[in-house]
Short mmCIF file of C-alpha atoms and ligand atoms in Angstrom, two decimals:
data_model
loop_
_atom_site.label_atom_id
_atom_site.label_comp_id
_atom_site.label_asym_id
_atom_site.label_seq_id
_atom_site.Cartn_x
_atom_site.Cartn_y
_atom_site.Cartn_z
CA MET A 17 0.00 0.00 0.00
CA ASN A 18 1.55 3.33 -1.02
CA LYS A 19 1.40 6.73 0.68
CA ALA A 20 -1.39 8.03 -1.55
CA GLN A 21 -3.55 5.01 -0.74
CA ILE A 22 -2.89 5.40 2.96
CA SER A 23 -3.93 9.04 2.90
CA ASP A 24 -7.01 8.06 0.85
CA LEU A 25 -7.91 5.53 3.53
CA LYS A 26 -7.25 8.03 6.32
CA ALA A 27 -9.68 10.41 4.62
CA LEU A 28 -12.25 7.64 4.10
CA LEU A 29 -12.03 6.59 7.74
CA SER A 30 -12.17 10.14 9.09
CA SER A 31 -15.99 10.07 9.19
CA PRO A 32 -18.24 7.23 10.41
CA LYS A 33 -18.81 4.49 7.83
CA ASN A 34 -20.76 1.24 7.54
CA ILE A 35 -18.04 -1.39 7.52
CA VAL A 36 -18.20 -5.15 7.11
CA ILE A 37 -15.15 -7.25 8.01
CA VAL A 38 -14.88 -10.76 6.58
CA PRO A 39 -12.49 -13.64 7.44
CA HIS A 40 -12.14 -16.80 5.33
CA ARG A 41 -14.44 -19.81 5.64
CA ASN A 42 -13.59 -22.12 8.56
CA PRO A 43 -11.87 -19.22 10.30
CA ASP A 44 -8.75 -19.95 12.31
CA GLY A 45 -7.01 -17.95 15.06
CA ASP A 46 -5.47 -15.47 12.62
CA ALA A 47 -8.73 -14.97 10.73
CA MET A 48 -10.79 -14.30 13.89
CA GLY A 49 -8.01 -12.41 15.70
CA SER A 50 -7.44 -10.06 12.77
CA THR A 51 -11.12 -9.40 12.02
CA LEU A 52 -12.02 -8.81 15.68
CA GLY A 53 -8.87 -6.75 16.29
CA LEU A 54 -9.76 -4.50 13.35
CA TYR A 55 -13.41 -4.45 14.52
CA HIS A 56 -12.48 -3.05 17.94
CA TYR A 57 -10.20 -0.47 16.32
CA LEU A 58 -12.93 0.69 13.92
CA LYS A 59 -15.56 0.83 16.71
CA LEU A 60 -13.19 2.95 18.76
CA ASN A 61 -13.16 5.34 15.79
CA ASN A 62 -16.97 5.54 15.74
CA HIS A 63 -17.60 3.37 12.70
CA ASN A 64 -20.59 1.11 12.38
CA ALA A 65 -18.54 -2.06 12.02
CA ILE A 66 -19.44 -5.74 12.08
CA VAL A 67 -17.58 -9.01 11.55
CA ILE A 68 -19.39 -11.48 9.29
CA ALA A 69 -17.77 -14.91 9.29
CA PRO A 70 -18.74 -17.26 6.44
CA ASN A 71 -19.39 -20.04 8.97
CA ASP A 72 -18.73 -21.07 12.54
CA TYR A 73 -15.31 -21.47 14.16
CA PRO A 74 -13.86 -23.65 16.93
CA ASN A 75 -14.74 -23.23 20.59
CA PHE A 76 -11.14 -22.45 21.51
CA LEU A 77 -11.69 -19.06 19.81
CA LYS A 78 -15.06 -18.34 21.39
CA TRP A 79 -13.63 -16.34 24.30
CA LEU A 80 -12.14 -13.63 22.04
CA PRO A 81 -13.31 -10.12 22.95
CA GLY A 82 -16.24 -9.29 20.65
CA ASP A 83 -17.00 -12.95 19.84
CA ASP A 84 -20.67 -12.36 20.75
CA THR A 85 -21.01 -9.68 18.02
CA VAL A 86 -19.91 -11.92 15.13
CA LEU A 87 -22.56 -12.89 12.56
CA LYS A 88 -22.26 -16.18 10.70
CA PHE A 89 -23.35 -16.09 7.07
CA GLU A 90 -24.12 -19.80 6.82
CA THR A 91 -26.80 -19.69 9.51
CA GLN A 92 -27.74 -15.97 9.59
CA GLN A 93 -27.99 -14.99 5.93
CA ASN A 94 -31.02 -12.76 6.39
CA ASP A 95 -29.21 -10.69 9.02
CA CYS A 96 -25.96 -10.62 7.05
CA ILE A 97 -27.10 -9.62 3.55
CA PRO A 98 -28.40 -6.12 4.46
CA HIS A 99 -25.08 -5.36 6.21
CA ILE A 100 -23.16 -6.34 3.08
CA GLU A 101 -25.52 -4.47 0.75
CA ASN A 102 -25.34 -1.28 2.84
CA ALA A 103 -21.61 -1.39 3.50
CA ASP A 104 -19.48 1.56 2.42
CA LEU A 105 -16.36 -0.50 2.96
CA ILE A 106 -15.69 -4.22 3.10
CA PHE A 107 -12.43 -5.45 4.61
CA THR A 108 -11.47 -8.99 3.58
CA LEU A 109 -8.90 -10.41 5.98
CA ASP A 110 -6.61 -13.44 5.88
CA PHE A 111 -7.70 -14.60 2.40
CA ASN A 112 -6.87 -13.81 -1.19
CA ALA A 113 -9.89 -14.74 -3.35
CA PHE A 114 -13.66 -14.42 -2.82
CA HIS A 115 -14.21 -18.16 -3.20
CA ARG A 116 -12.33 -18.62 0.08
CA ALA A 117 -15.41 -17.11 1.78
CA GLY A 118 -17.41 -20.11 0.58
CA HIS A 119 -19.78 -20.47 -2.33
CA GLN A 120 -22.81 -18.58 -0.97
CA MET A 121 -20.92 -15.66 0.43
CA GLU A 122 -18.69 -15.40 -2.64
CA GLU A 123 -21.68 -14.40 -4.78
CA VAL A 124 -22.87 -11.73 -2.34
CA LEU A 125 -19.37 -10.26 -2.03
CA GLU A 126 -18.94 -10.22 -5.80
CA ALA A 127 -22.26 -8.43 -6.29
CA SER A 128 -21.45 -5.78 -3.67
CA LYS A 129 -20.52 -2.32 -4.99
CA SER A 130 -18.75 -1.25 -1.81
CA THR A 131 -15.05 -0.36 -1.69
CA LYS A 132 -12.98 -3.45 -0.88
CA ILE A 133 -9.84 -3.48 1.22
CA MET A 134 -7.74 -6.64 1.40
CA ILE A 135 -5.28 -7.31 4.20
CA ASP A 136 -3.66 -10.70 3.65
CA HIS A 137 -0.47 -12.75 3.57
CA HIS A 138 -1.43 -15.59 1.20
CA GLN A 139 0.24 -16.13 -2.16
CA GLN A 140 -1.21 -15.17 -5.55
CA PRO A 141 -3.97 -12.77 -4.43
CA ASP A 142 -6.88 -11.94 -6.75
CA ASP A 143 -7.24 -8.25 -7.60
CA TYR A 144 -10.80 -7.50 -6.48
CA ALA A 145 -9.74 -4.95 -3.87
CA LYS A 146 -9.31 -1.23 -4.52
CA TYR A 147 -6.92 -1.09 -1.59
CA MET A 148 -4.64 -4.05 -1.26
CA TYR A 149 -2.21 -4.69 1.57
CA SER A 150 -0.86 -8.07 0.52
CA ASP A 151 2.50 -9.29 1.81
CA VAL A 152 3.40 -12.97 1.68
CA THR A 153 6.45 -12.46 3.90
CA MET A 154 4.25 -11.54 6.87
CA SER A 155 3.85 -13.98 9.77
CA SER A 156 0.14 -13.39 10.02
CA THR A 157 -2.71 -11.11 9.03
CA CYS A 158 -2.79 -9.97 12.67
CA GLU A 159 0.74 -8.58 12.36
CA MET A 160 -0.46 -6.77 9.22
CA VAL A 161 -3.48 -5.28 11.02
CA TYR A 162 -1.04 -3.95 13.62
CA ASN A 163 1.01 -2.42 10.77
CA PHE A 164 -2.16 -1.08 9.15
CA ILE A 165 -3.15 0.73 12.36
CA ASP A 166 0.45 1.96 12.56
CA MET A 167 0.29 3.27 8.96
CA LEU A 168 -2.81 5.22 9.94
CA GLY A 169 -0.76 6.74 12.79
CA ASP A 170 -2.92 5.18 15.50
CA THR A 171 -0.80 2.68 17.46
CA GLN A 172 -1.46 4.71 20.60
CA LYS A 173 -5.14 3.73 20.25
CA ILE A 174 -4.40 0.01 20.56
CA GLU A 175 -5.87 -1.06 23.90
CA ALA A 176 -6.23 -4.43 25.62
CA THR A 177 -9.08 -5.85 23.51
CA ILE A 178 -7.36 -5.04 20.20
CA ALA A 179 -4.02 -6.24 21.58
CA THR A 180 -5.54 -9.54 22.77
CA CYS A 181 -7.15 -10.28 19.39
CA LEU A 182 -3.99 -9.48 17.43
CA TYR A 183 -1.81 -11.49 19.81
CA VAL A 184 -3.98 -14.58 19.18
CA GLY A 185 -3.46 -14.61 15.41
CA ILE A 186 0.26 -13.94 15.54
CA MET A 187 0.67 -16.73 18.09
CA THR A 188 -1.42 -19.30 16.18
CA ASP A 189 -0.08 -18.54 12.68
CA THR A 190 3.56 -18.66 13.82
CA GLY A 191 3.12 -21.92 15.78
CA SER A 192 3.87 -19.89 18.93
CA PHE A 193 6.67 -17.85 17.34
CA ARG A 194 8.69 -20.67 15.82
CA PHE A 195 7.88 -20.75 12.08
CA PRO A 196 10.39 -19.05 9.76
CA ALA A 197 8.11 -16.06 9.01
CA THR A 198 8.58 -14.99 12.65
CA THR A 199 10.89 -11.96 12.44
CA THR A 200 12.39 -9.51 14.92
CA LYS A 201 9.60 -7.18 13.81
CA THR A 202 7.05 -9.85 14.78
CA HIS A 203 8.60 -10.01 18.25
CA HIS A 204 8.60 -6.22 18.52
CA VAL A 205 4.89 -6.19 17.65
CA ILE A 206 4.23 -8.94 20.20
CA GLY A 207 6.16 -6.97 22.84
CA SER A 208 4.09 -3.91 22.08
CA LEU A 209 0.83 -5.92 22.30
CA ILE A 210 1.82 -7.25 25.74
CA GLU A 211 2.60 -3.68 26.83
CA LYS A 212 -0.86 -2.65 25.66
CA GLY A 213 -2.54 -5.29 27.76
CA ALA A 214 -2.48 -8.67 25.98
CA ASP A 215 -2.10 -11.29 28.73
CA ASN A 216 0.26 -13.63 26.89
CA SER A 217 0.24 -16.55 29.29
CA GLN A 218 -3.53 -16.48 29.72
CA ILE A 219 -4.04 -16.31 25.93
CA HIS A 220 -1.81 -19.34 25.41
CA ASN A 221 -3.79 -21.14 28.08
CA ASN A 222 -7.15 -20.25 26.51
CA ILE A 223 -6.10 -21.49 23.06
CA TYR A 224 -3.95 -24.53 23.78
CA ASP A 225 -5.01 -25.82 27.18
CA SER A 226 -8.71 -26.23 26.54
CA ASN A 227 -8.46 -29.82 25.24
CA SER A 228 -11.23 -32.31 25.76
CA TYR A 229 -10.35 -35.91 26.64
CA SER A 230 -11.94 -37.08 23.38
CA ARG A 231 -9.76 -34.70 21.33
CA LEU A 232 -6.62 -36.20 22.84
CA GLN A 233 -7.98 -39.66 22.04
CA LEU A 234 -8.60 -38.53 18.44
CA LEU A 235 -5.01 -37.26 18.28
CA GLY A 236 -3.93 -40.70 19.47
CA ARG A 237 -5.92 -42.27 16.62
CA ALA A 238 -4.31 -39.94 14.06
CA MET A 239 -0.86 -40.82 15.43
CA GLN A 240 -1.66 -44.54 15.18
CA ASN A 241 -2.59 -43.99 11.52
CA LEU A 242 0.62 -42.11 10.71
CA LYS A 243 2.61 -43.49 7.76
CA VAL A 244 6.16 -42.52 6.88
CA ILE A 245 7.87 -42.67 3.48
CA PRO A 246 11.47 -42.05 4.56
CA GLU A 247 13.02 -41.95 1.07
CA LEU A 248 10.66 -39.09 0.17
CA ARG A 249 10.95 -37.47 3.62
CA THR A 250 7.16 -37.52 3.81
CA ALA A 251 4.70 -38.46 6.56
CA TYR A 252 0.94 -38.56 6.23
CA THR A 253 -2.03 -39.62 8.26
CA THR A 254 -5.78 -40.02 7.90
CA LEU A 255 -8.95 -39.72 9.92
CA SER A 256 -12.09 -41.33 8.58
CA GLN A 257 -15.56 -40.06 9.37
CA ALA A 258 -16.10 -43.17 11.52
CA GLU A 259 -13.01 -42.34 13.59
CA LEU A 260 -14.11 -38.71 13.95
CA ASP A 261 -17.53 -39.89 15.11
CA GLN A 262 -16.03 -42.39 17.53
CA TYR A 263 -14.14 -39.60 19.31
CA ASN A 264 -16.97 -37.10 19.24
CA PHE A 265 -15.25 -34.75 16.75
CA LYS A 266 -15.98 -31.05 17.09
CA LYS A 267 -14.88 -28.23 14.78
CA GLY A 268 -11.24 -27.38 15.44
CA ASP A 269 -10.38 -30.71 17.11
CA THR A 270 -7.93 -31.70 14.34
CA GLU A 271 -6.18 -28.31 14.30
CA GLY A 272 -2.42 -28.84 14.58
CA PHE A 273 -2.47 -32.65 14.11
CA VAL A 274 -0.62 -32.37 10.78
CA ASN A 275 2.37 -30.76 12.49
CA TYR A 276 3.27 -33.93 14.41
CA GLY A 277 4.33 -35.62 11.15
CA LEU A 278 6.74 -32.76 10.52
CA SER A 279 8.29 -33.20 13.96
CA LEU A 280 9.76 -36.55 12.89
CA GLU A 281 13.48 -36.39 12.30
CA GLY A 282 14.28 -35.98 8.61
CA ILE A 283 10.67 -35.38 7.54
CA ILE A 284 10.03 -32.19 5.57
CA PHE A 285 6.59 -32.85 4.07
CA ALA A 286 3.49 -33.82 6.08
CA ALA A 287 -0.16 -34.23 5.23
CA ILE A 288 -3.40 -35.15 6.96
CA PHE A 289 -6.46 -36.41 5.08
CA ILE A 290 -9.74 -35.93 6.92
CA GLU A 291 -12.97 -37.41 5.66
CA ASN A 292 -16.07 -35.20 5.65
CA LYS A 293 -19.09 -37.31 4.76
CA GLN A 294 -21.48 -34.36 4.96
CA ASP A 295 -19.67 -32.38 2.24
CA ASN A 296 -18.61 -35.59 0.52
CA ILE A 297 -14.95 -34.55 0.39
CA ILE A 298 -11.60 -35.37 1.89
CA LYS A 299 -10.16 -32.19 3.41
CA ILE A 300 -6.39 -32.14 3.27
CA SER A 301 -3.81 -30.10 5.16
CA PHE A 302 -0.23 -29.92 3.93
CA ARG A 303 2.81 -28.66 5.81
CA SER A 304 6.47 -28.48 4.84
CA LYS A 305 9.84 -27.30 6.05
CA GLY A 306 12.25 -25.28 3.91
CA GLU A 307 11.76 -24.61 0.23
CA PHE A 308 9.34 -27.36 -0.78
CA SER A 309 6.17 -25.42 -1.62
CA VAL A 310 2.96 -27.07 -0.44
CA ASN A 311 1.12 -24.09 -1.96
CA GLU A 312 2.30 -25.19 -5.42
CA PHE A 313 1.73 -28.86 -4.63
CA SER A 314 -1.83 -28.29 -3.46
CA ARG A 315 -2.68 -25.96 -6.34
CA ALA A 316 -1.35 -28.46 -8.86
CA HIS A 317 -3.07 -31.58 -7.50
CA PHE A 318 -5.68 -30.90 -4.83
CA HIS A 319 -7.64 -27.72 -5.76
CA GLY A 320 -6.12 -25.74 -2.91
CA GLY A 321 -3.33 -23.38 -1.98
CA GLY A 322 -2.03 -21.28 0.89
CA HIS A 323 1.57 -20.54 1.81
CA THR A 324 4.91 -22.15 0.94
CA ASN A 325 4.96 -24.13 4.19
CA ALA A 326 1.23 -24.45 5.01
CA ALA A 327 -1.59 -25.09 2.60
CA GLY A 328 -4.93 -26.77 2.36
CA GLY A 329 -6.70 -28.68 -0.37
CA ARG A 330 -9.45 -31.20 -1.03
CA SER A 331 -10.30 -34.32 -2.92
CA GLU A 332 -13.79 -35.15 -4.13
CA THR A 333 -13.07 -38.88 -4.04
CA ASP A 334 -13.11 -41.47 -1.29
CA MET A 335 -10.20 -41.72 1.14
CA GLU A 336 -8.46 -44.63 -0.56
CA THR A 337 -8.47 -42.89 -3.96
CA ALA A 338 -7.18 -39.64 -2.43
CA ILE A 339 -4.32 -41.45 -0.67
CA ASN A 340 -3.44 -43.45 -3.77
CA LYS A 341 -3.34 -40.26 -5.82
CA PHE A 342 -1.09 -38.61 -3.23
CA ILE A 343 1.29 -41.56 -3.10
CA SER A 344 1.45 -41.86 -6.88
CA ILE A 345 2.28 -38.16 -7.35
CA LEU A 346 5.03 -38.01 -4.73
CA PRO A 347 7.83 -39.63 -6.78
CA GLN A 348 7.63 -36.69 -9.24
CA TYR A 349 8.94 -34.57 -6.39
CA LYS A 350 11.67 -36.95 -5.31
CA LYS A 351 14.44 -34.55 -6.27
CA ASP A 352 12.87 -31.56 -4.47
CA LEU A 353 12.08 -33.60 -1.39
CA SER A 354 15.35 -35.46 -1.07
CA GLN A 355 17.55 -32.44 -1.78
CA ALA A 356 15.64 -29.97 0.36
CA GLN A 357 17.38 -28.63 3.42
CA ASN A 358 15.80 -29.65 6.68
CA GLY A 359 14.27 -26.39 7.82
CA HIS A 360 16.55 -23.35 7.99
P1 5GP B 444 -5.18 -25.53 6.88
O1 5GP B 444 -4.39 -26.72 6.46
O2 5GP B 444 -4.87 -25.12 8.28
O3 5GP B 444 -6.64 -25.65 6.57
O4 5GP B 444 -4.68 -24.34 5.95
C1 5GP B 444 -3.33 -23.98 5.85
C2 5GP B 444 -3.22 -22.67 5.11
O5 5GP B 444 -3.69 -22.82 3.77
C3 5GP B 444 -4.07 -21.56 5.70
O6 5GP B 444 -3.36 -20.35 5.57
C4 5GP B 444 -5.32 -21.55 4.86
O7 5GP B 444 -5.88 -20.27 4.82
C5 5GP B 444 -4.80 -21.99 3.50
N1 5GP B 444 -5.79 -22.84 2.81
C6 5GP B 444 -6.47 -23.88 3.34
N2 5GP B 444 -7.29 -24.46 2.43
C7 5GP B 444 -7.14 -23.73 1.29
C8 5GP B 444 -7.73 -23.81 -0.01
O8 5GP B 444 -8.55 -24.67 -0.31
N3 5GP B 444 -7.32 -22.87 -0.93
C9 5GP B 444 -6.39 -21.91 -0.63
N4 5GP B 444 -6.05 -21.05 -1.58
N5 5GP B 444 -5.83 -21.81 0.58
C10 5GP B 444 -6.18 -22.71 1.54
MN1 MN B 445 -3.21 -16.24 8.42
#
């Protein structure tokens, strides 16, 4: 975003506006942290702002300040559509293409005449937004919202609710400050958020220490199912719908499971295949270390995308077919996988 655009936005935001803020479908910590962080900032500046999530999100995010104000498009369409139609501005956060808001919401966003502002760190963004703050080197959209508020000259307005929301997304998207996109700047931002009232230890507790017994059992099942292909430095696991049902699966329960494969010595590519009988798909998460791009891999073979080291995708087949496809493709990448450096 250049200086002219920033002063445009300053002018736009200098009087109260109707503003809708949208995260991607199946919102994660960064999506909800960034949208709610921006929401509190805009409310503080007297805007009529609202967060509209395409669908529901996991319980471990339901304590976020402002959670009770969030509308969900999937179940509250009639309440949501007027907000979108009357919006002066629509911020789209933590995603790079309207289809990431889900099929129904995609159409409504496309039809909307309001000014769009994108803040996002995913690769290959679409160009629907008049104002685009897209930076794939950023740790998280939450770090970018902090920078955005800074660009507007308003860091002094960041108080505890904003700081808490932004802390959540930086923490979750960096795997608690350990992924390579975590920079000194990220740590400076985190330091500033703690100064402004984010209770770091309590936030960690709220997000990571709210496990149910059945979730840990489900993790155990996923670990039992883990397969390793050492010569391709790859590990993958599966969870069938029957296994999810057996352990009383709830949204968000499988978050982070894919990372365990990557923690194996020598492994640089990990995947988890999760059956979803309701949508009739296999949802896939890919993670990598170093230069092997799971964004490219997922785009090429599994209708997905994301970042170099974290991407999602899907297969509209049964589990066995999806796994067979995955295994049959892997040898094409033998050179990339076997030569890749292990991390950084
Ligand atoms: P996850 O595996 O946690 O669902 O997603 C990992 C990363 O990839 C996240 O940043 C997520 O936003 C992105 N992602 C997940 N699924 C898709 C997809 O189907 N398409 C694209 N473009 N990105 C995805
Ligand atoms: Mn993110």
